[in-house]
PDB file of C-alpha atoms in Angstrom:
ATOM      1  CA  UNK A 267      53.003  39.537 149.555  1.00 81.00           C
ATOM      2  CA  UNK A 268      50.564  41.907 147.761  1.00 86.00           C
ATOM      3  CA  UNK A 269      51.188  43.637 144.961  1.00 91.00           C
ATOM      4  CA  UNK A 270      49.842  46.918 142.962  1.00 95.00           C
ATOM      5  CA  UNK A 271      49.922  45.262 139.318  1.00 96.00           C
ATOM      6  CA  UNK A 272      48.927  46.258 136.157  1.00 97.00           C
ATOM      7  CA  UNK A 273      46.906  44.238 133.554  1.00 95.00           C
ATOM      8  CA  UNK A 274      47.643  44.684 129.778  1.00 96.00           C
ATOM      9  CA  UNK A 275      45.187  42.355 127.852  1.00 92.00           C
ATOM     10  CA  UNK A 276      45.894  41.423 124.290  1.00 90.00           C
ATOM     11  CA  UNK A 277      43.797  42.623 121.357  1.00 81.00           C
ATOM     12  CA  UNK A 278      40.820  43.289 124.176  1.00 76.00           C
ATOM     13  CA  UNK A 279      38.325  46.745 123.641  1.00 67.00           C
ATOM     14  CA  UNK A 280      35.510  47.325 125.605  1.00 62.00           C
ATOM     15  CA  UNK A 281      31.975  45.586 123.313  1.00 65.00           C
ATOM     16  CA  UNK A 282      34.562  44.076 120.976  1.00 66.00           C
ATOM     17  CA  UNK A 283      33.847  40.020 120.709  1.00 68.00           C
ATOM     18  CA  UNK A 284      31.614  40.078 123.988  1.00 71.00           C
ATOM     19  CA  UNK A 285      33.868  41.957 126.212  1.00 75.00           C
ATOM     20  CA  UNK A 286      32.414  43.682 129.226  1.00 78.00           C
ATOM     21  CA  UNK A 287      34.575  44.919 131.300  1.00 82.00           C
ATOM     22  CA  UNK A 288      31.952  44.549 134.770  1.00 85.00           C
ATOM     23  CA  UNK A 289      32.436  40.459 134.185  1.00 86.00           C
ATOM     24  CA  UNK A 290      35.810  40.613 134.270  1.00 87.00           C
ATOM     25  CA  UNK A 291      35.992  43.344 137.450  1.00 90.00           C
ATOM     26  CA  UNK A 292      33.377  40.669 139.510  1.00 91.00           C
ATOM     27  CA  UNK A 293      36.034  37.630 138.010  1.00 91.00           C
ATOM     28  CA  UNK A 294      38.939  39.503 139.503  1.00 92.00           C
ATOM     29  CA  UNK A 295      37.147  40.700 142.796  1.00 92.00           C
ATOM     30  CA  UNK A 296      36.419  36.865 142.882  1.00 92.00           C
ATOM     31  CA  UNK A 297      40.089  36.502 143.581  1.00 92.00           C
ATOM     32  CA  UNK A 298      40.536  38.325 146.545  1.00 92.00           C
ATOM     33  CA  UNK A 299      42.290  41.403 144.642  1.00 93.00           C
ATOM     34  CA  UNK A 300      41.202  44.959 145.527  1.00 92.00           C
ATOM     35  CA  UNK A 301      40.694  48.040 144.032  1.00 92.00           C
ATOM     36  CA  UNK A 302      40.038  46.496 140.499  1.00 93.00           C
ATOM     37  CA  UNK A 303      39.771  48.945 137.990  1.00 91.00           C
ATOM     38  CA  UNK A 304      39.731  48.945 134.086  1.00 89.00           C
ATOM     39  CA  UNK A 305      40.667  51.988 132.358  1.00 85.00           C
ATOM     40  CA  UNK A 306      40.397  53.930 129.095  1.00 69.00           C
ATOM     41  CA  UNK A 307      37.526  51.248 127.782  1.00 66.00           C
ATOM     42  CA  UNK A 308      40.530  49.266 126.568  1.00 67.00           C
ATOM     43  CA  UNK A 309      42.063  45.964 128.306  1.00 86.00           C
ATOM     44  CA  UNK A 310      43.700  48.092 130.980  1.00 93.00           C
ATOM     45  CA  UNK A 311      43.171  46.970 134.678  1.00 94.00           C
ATOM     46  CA  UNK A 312      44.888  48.000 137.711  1.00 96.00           C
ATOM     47  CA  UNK A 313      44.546  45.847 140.561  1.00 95.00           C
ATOM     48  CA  UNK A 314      45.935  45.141 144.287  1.00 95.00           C
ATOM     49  CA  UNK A 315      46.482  41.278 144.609  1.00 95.00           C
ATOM     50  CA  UNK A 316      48.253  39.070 147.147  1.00 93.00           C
ATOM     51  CA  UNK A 317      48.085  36.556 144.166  1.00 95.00           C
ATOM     52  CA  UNK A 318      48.886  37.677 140.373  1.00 95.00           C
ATOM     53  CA  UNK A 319      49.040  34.374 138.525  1.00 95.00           C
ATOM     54  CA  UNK A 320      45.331  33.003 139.753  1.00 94.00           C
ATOM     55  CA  UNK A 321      44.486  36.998 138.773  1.00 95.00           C
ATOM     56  CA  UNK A 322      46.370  35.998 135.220  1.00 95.00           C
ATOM     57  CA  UNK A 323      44.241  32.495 135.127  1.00 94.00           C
ATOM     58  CA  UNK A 324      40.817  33.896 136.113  1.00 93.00           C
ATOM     59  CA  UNK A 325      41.416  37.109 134.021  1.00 91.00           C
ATOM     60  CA  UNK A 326      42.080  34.582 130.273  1.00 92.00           C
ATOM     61  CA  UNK A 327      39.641  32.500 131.346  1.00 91.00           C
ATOM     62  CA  UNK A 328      37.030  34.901 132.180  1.00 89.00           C
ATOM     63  CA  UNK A 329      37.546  37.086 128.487  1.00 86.00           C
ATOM     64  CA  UNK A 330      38.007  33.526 126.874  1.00 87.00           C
ATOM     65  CA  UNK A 331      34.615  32.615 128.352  1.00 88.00           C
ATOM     66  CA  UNK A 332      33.548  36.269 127.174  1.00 84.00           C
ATOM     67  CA  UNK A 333      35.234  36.737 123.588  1.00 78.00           C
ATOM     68  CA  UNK A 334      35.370  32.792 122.744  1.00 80.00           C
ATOM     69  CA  UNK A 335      38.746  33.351 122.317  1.00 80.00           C
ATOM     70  CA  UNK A 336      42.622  33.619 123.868  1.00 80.00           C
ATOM     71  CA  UNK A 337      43.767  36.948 124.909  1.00 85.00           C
ATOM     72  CA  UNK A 338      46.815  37.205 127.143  1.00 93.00           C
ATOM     73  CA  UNK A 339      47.267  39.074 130.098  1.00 94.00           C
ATOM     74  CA  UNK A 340      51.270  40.907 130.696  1.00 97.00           C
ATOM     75  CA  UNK A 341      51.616  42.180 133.894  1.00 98.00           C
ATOM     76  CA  UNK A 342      53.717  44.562 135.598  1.00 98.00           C
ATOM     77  CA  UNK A 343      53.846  45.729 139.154  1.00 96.00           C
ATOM     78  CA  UNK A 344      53.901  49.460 140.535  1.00 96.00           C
ATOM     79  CA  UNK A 345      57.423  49.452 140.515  1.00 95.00           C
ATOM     80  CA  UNK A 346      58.531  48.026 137.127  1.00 97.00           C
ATOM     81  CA  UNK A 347      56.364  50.471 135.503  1.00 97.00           C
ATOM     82  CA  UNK A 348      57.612  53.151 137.336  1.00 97.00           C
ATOM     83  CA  UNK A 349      61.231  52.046 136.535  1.00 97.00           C
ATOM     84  CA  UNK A 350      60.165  51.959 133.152  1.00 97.00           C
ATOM     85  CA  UNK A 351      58.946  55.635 132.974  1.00 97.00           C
ATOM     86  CA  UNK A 352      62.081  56.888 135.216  1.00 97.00           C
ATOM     87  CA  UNK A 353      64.304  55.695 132.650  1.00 96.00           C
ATOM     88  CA  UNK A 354      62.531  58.322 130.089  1.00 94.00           C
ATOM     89  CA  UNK A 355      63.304  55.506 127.332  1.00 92.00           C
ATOM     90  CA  UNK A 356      61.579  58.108 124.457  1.00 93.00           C
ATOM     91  CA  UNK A 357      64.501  60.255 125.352  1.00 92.00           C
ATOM     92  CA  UNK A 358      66.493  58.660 122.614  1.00 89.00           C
ATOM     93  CA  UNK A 359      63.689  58.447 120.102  1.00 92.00           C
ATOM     94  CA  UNK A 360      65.302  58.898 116.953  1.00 92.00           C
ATOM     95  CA  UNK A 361      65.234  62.978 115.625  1.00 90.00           C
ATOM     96  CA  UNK A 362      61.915  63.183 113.263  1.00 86.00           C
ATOM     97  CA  UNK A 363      59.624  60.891 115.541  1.00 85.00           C
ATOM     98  CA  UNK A 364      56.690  62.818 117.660  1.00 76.00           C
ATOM     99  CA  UNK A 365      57.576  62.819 121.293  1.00 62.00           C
ATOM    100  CA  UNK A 366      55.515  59.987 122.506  1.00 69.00           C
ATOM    101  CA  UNK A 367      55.547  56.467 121.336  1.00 91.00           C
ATOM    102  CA  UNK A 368      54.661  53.208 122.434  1.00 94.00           C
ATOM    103  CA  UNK A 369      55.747  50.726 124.511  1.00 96.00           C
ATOM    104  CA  UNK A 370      55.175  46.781 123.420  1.00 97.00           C
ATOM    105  CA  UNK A 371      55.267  44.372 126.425  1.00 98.00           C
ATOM    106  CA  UNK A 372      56.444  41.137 126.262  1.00 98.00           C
ATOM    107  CA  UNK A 373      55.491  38.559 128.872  1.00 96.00           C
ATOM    108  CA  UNK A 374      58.795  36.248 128.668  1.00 97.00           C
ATOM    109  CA  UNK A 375      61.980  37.724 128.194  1.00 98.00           C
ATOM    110  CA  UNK A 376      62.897  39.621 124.335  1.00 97.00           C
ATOM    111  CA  UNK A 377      65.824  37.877 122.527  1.00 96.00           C
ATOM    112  CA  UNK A 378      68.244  40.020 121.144  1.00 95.00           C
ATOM    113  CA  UNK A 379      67.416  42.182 118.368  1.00 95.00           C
ATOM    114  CA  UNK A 380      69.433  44.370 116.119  1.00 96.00           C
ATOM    115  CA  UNK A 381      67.558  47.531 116.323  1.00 96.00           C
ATOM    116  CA  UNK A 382      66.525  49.803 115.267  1.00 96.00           C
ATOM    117  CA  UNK A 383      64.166  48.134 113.006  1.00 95.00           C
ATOM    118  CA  UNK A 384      62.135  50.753 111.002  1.00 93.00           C
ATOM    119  CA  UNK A 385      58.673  50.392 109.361  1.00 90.00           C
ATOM    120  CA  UNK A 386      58.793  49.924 105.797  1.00 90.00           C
ATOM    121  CA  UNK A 387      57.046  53.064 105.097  1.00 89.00           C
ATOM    122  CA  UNK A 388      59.372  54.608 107.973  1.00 89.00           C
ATOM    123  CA  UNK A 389      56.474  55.401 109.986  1.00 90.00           C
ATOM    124  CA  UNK A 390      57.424  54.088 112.933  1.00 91.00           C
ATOM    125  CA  UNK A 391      60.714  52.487 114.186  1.00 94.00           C
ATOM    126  CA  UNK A 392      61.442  50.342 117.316  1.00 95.00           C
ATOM    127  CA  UNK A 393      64.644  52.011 118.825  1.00 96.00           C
ATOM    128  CA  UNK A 394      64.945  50.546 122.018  1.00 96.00           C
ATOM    129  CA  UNK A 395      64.270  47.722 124.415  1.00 97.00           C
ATOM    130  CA  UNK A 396      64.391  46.253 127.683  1.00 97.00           C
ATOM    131  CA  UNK A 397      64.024  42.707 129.054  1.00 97.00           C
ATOM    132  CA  UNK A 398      60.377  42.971 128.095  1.00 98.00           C
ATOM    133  CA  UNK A 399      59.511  45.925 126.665  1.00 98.00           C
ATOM    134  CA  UNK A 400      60.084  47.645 123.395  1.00 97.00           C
ATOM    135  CA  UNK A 401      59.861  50.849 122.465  1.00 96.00           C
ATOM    136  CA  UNK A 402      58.659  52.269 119.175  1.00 95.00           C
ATOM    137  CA  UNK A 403      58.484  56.036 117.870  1.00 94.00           C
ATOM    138  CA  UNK A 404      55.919  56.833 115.197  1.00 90.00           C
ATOM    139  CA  UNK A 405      54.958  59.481 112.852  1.00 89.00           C
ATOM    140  CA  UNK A 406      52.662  60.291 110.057  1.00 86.00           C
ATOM    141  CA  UNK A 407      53.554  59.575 106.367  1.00 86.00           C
ATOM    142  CA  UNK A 408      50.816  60.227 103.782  1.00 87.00           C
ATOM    143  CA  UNK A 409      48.598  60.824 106.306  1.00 85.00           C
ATOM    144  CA  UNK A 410      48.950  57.581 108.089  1.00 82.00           C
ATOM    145  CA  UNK A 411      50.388  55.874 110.780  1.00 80.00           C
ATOM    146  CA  UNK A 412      51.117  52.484 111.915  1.00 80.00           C
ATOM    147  CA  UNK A 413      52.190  49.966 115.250  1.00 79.00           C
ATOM    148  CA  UNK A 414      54.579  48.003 115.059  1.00 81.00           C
ATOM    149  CA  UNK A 415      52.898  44.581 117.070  1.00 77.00           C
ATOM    150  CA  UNK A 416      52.607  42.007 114.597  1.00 84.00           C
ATOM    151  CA  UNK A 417      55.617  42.159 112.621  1.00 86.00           C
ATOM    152  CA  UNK A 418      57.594  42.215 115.822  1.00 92.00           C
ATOM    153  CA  UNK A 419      55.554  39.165 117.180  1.00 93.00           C
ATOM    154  CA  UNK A 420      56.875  37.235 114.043  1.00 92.00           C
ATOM    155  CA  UNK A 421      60.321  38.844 115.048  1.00 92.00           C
ATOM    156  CA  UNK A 422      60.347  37.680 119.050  1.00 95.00           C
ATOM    157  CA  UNK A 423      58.111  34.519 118.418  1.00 95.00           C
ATOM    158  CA  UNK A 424      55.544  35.146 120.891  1.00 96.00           C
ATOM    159  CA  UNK A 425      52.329  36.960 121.378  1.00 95.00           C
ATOM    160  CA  UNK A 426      52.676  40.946 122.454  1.00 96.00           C
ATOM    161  CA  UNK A 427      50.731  43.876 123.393  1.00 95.00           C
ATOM    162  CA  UNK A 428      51.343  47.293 122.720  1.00 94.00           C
ATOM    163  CA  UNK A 429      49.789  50.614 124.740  1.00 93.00           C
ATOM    164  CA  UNK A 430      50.704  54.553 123.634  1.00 92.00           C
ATOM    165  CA  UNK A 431      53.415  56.321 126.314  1.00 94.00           C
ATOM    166  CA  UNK A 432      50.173  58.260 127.317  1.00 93.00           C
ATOM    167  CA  UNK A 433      47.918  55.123 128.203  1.00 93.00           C
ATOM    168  CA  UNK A 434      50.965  53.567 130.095  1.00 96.00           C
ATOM    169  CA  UNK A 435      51.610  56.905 132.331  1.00 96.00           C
ATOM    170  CA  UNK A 436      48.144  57.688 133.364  1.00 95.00           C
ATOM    171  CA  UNK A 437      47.986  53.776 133.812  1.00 96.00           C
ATOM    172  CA  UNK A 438      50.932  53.883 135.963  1.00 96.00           C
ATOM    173  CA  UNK A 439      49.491  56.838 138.332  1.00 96.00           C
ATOM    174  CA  UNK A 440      46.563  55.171 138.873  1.00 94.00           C
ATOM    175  CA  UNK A 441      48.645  52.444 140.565  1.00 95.00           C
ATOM    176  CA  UNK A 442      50.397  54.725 142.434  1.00 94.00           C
ATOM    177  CA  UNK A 443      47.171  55.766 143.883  1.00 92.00           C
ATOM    178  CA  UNK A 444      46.100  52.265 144.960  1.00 88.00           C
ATOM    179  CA  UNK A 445      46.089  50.702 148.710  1.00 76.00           C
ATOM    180  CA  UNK A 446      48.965  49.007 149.859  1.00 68.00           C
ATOM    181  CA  UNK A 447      46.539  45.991 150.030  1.00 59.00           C
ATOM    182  CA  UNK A 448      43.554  44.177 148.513  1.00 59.00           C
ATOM    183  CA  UNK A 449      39.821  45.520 149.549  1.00 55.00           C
ATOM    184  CA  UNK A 450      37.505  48.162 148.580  1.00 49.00           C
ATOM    185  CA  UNK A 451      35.512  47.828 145.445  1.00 47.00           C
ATOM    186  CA  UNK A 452      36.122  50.564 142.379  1.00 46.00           C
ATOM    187  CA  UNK A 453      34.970  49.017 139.311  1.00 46.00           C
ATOM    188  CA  UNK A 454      34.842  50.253 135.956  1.00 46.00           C
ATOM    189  CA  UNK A 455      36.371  53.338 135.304  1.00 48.00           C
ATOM    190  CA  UNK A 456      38.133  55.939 133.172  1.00 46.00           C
TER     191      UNK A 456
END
């Protein structure tokens, strides 16, 4: 079956530790997926695929080969992160938080947590949370803000990667724009 999936890559910026995002396009296109793009010089990549977990192995081993390092890849398909966005989760962001957020994506299921858990310095609290997402409202205090990723990595006991409400949006319309099915070369883009 192919799928439209998204690629969130852990602790991965375009030049940071070797990364270069054409590699890992040509490792992907290698596959057999389609329409491989990276966006917003971060590890973002949408991708058509009639195969996501050899796109999962070729994608860690190609930025392993890259950075010299492990950097793991959560995916989500088209629809989950459309269902995602649908259910508005930032909604019921606690009153004093800016309107956006982040989302932190897990790639096994999230045990149960007793949220909300807020930031020390209360600039930023996790409020909500799905099967394998959590979401986190922030806001400035003393002129500083912070994520939430590895305190809540300690909490869930396994590795996480977190993307702003805006990145995961303009991520999610570029899958909407993709083919139905792998082809067609687009490369590196926004």
């Amino acid at each position: 079956m192919t799928t439209a999936v998204a690629l969130f890559i852990r602790a991965v910026m375009h030049g940071r530790d070797g990364f270069v995002p054409a590699v890992l396009v040509a490792a992907l296109e290698g596959t057999g997926a389609g329409a491989v793009r990276t966006h917003l010089t971060t590890g973002n990549v949408t991708l058509v695929t009639t195969d996501v977990d050899a796109v999962v192995d070729v994608a860690e081993r190609s930025i392993r080969e890259m950075a010299g390092d492990r950097h793991e890849v959560f995916v989500r398909t088209r629809d989950e992160l459309d269902g995602l966005l649908a259910a508005d989760p930032f909604a019921g962001a606690p009153p004093g938080f800016g309107a956006g957020g982040e989302v932190t994506f897990a790639r096994s299921p999230l045990p149960p947590l007793d949220l909300p858990i807020t930031s020390p310095r209360g600039d930023h609290v996790v409020f909500a949370a799905t099967r394998r997402e959590l979401f986190t409202a922030t806001r400035v205090v003393d002129g500083h803000t912070s994520g939430p990723g590895g305190r809540l990595e300690r909490l869930v006991d396994q590795p996480l990667t977190t993307r702003g409400l805006g990145t995961v949006e303009r991520v999610a319309a570029s899958l909407r724009s993709l083919p139905d099915r792998p082809g067609g070369r687009i490369g590196v883009g926004d």
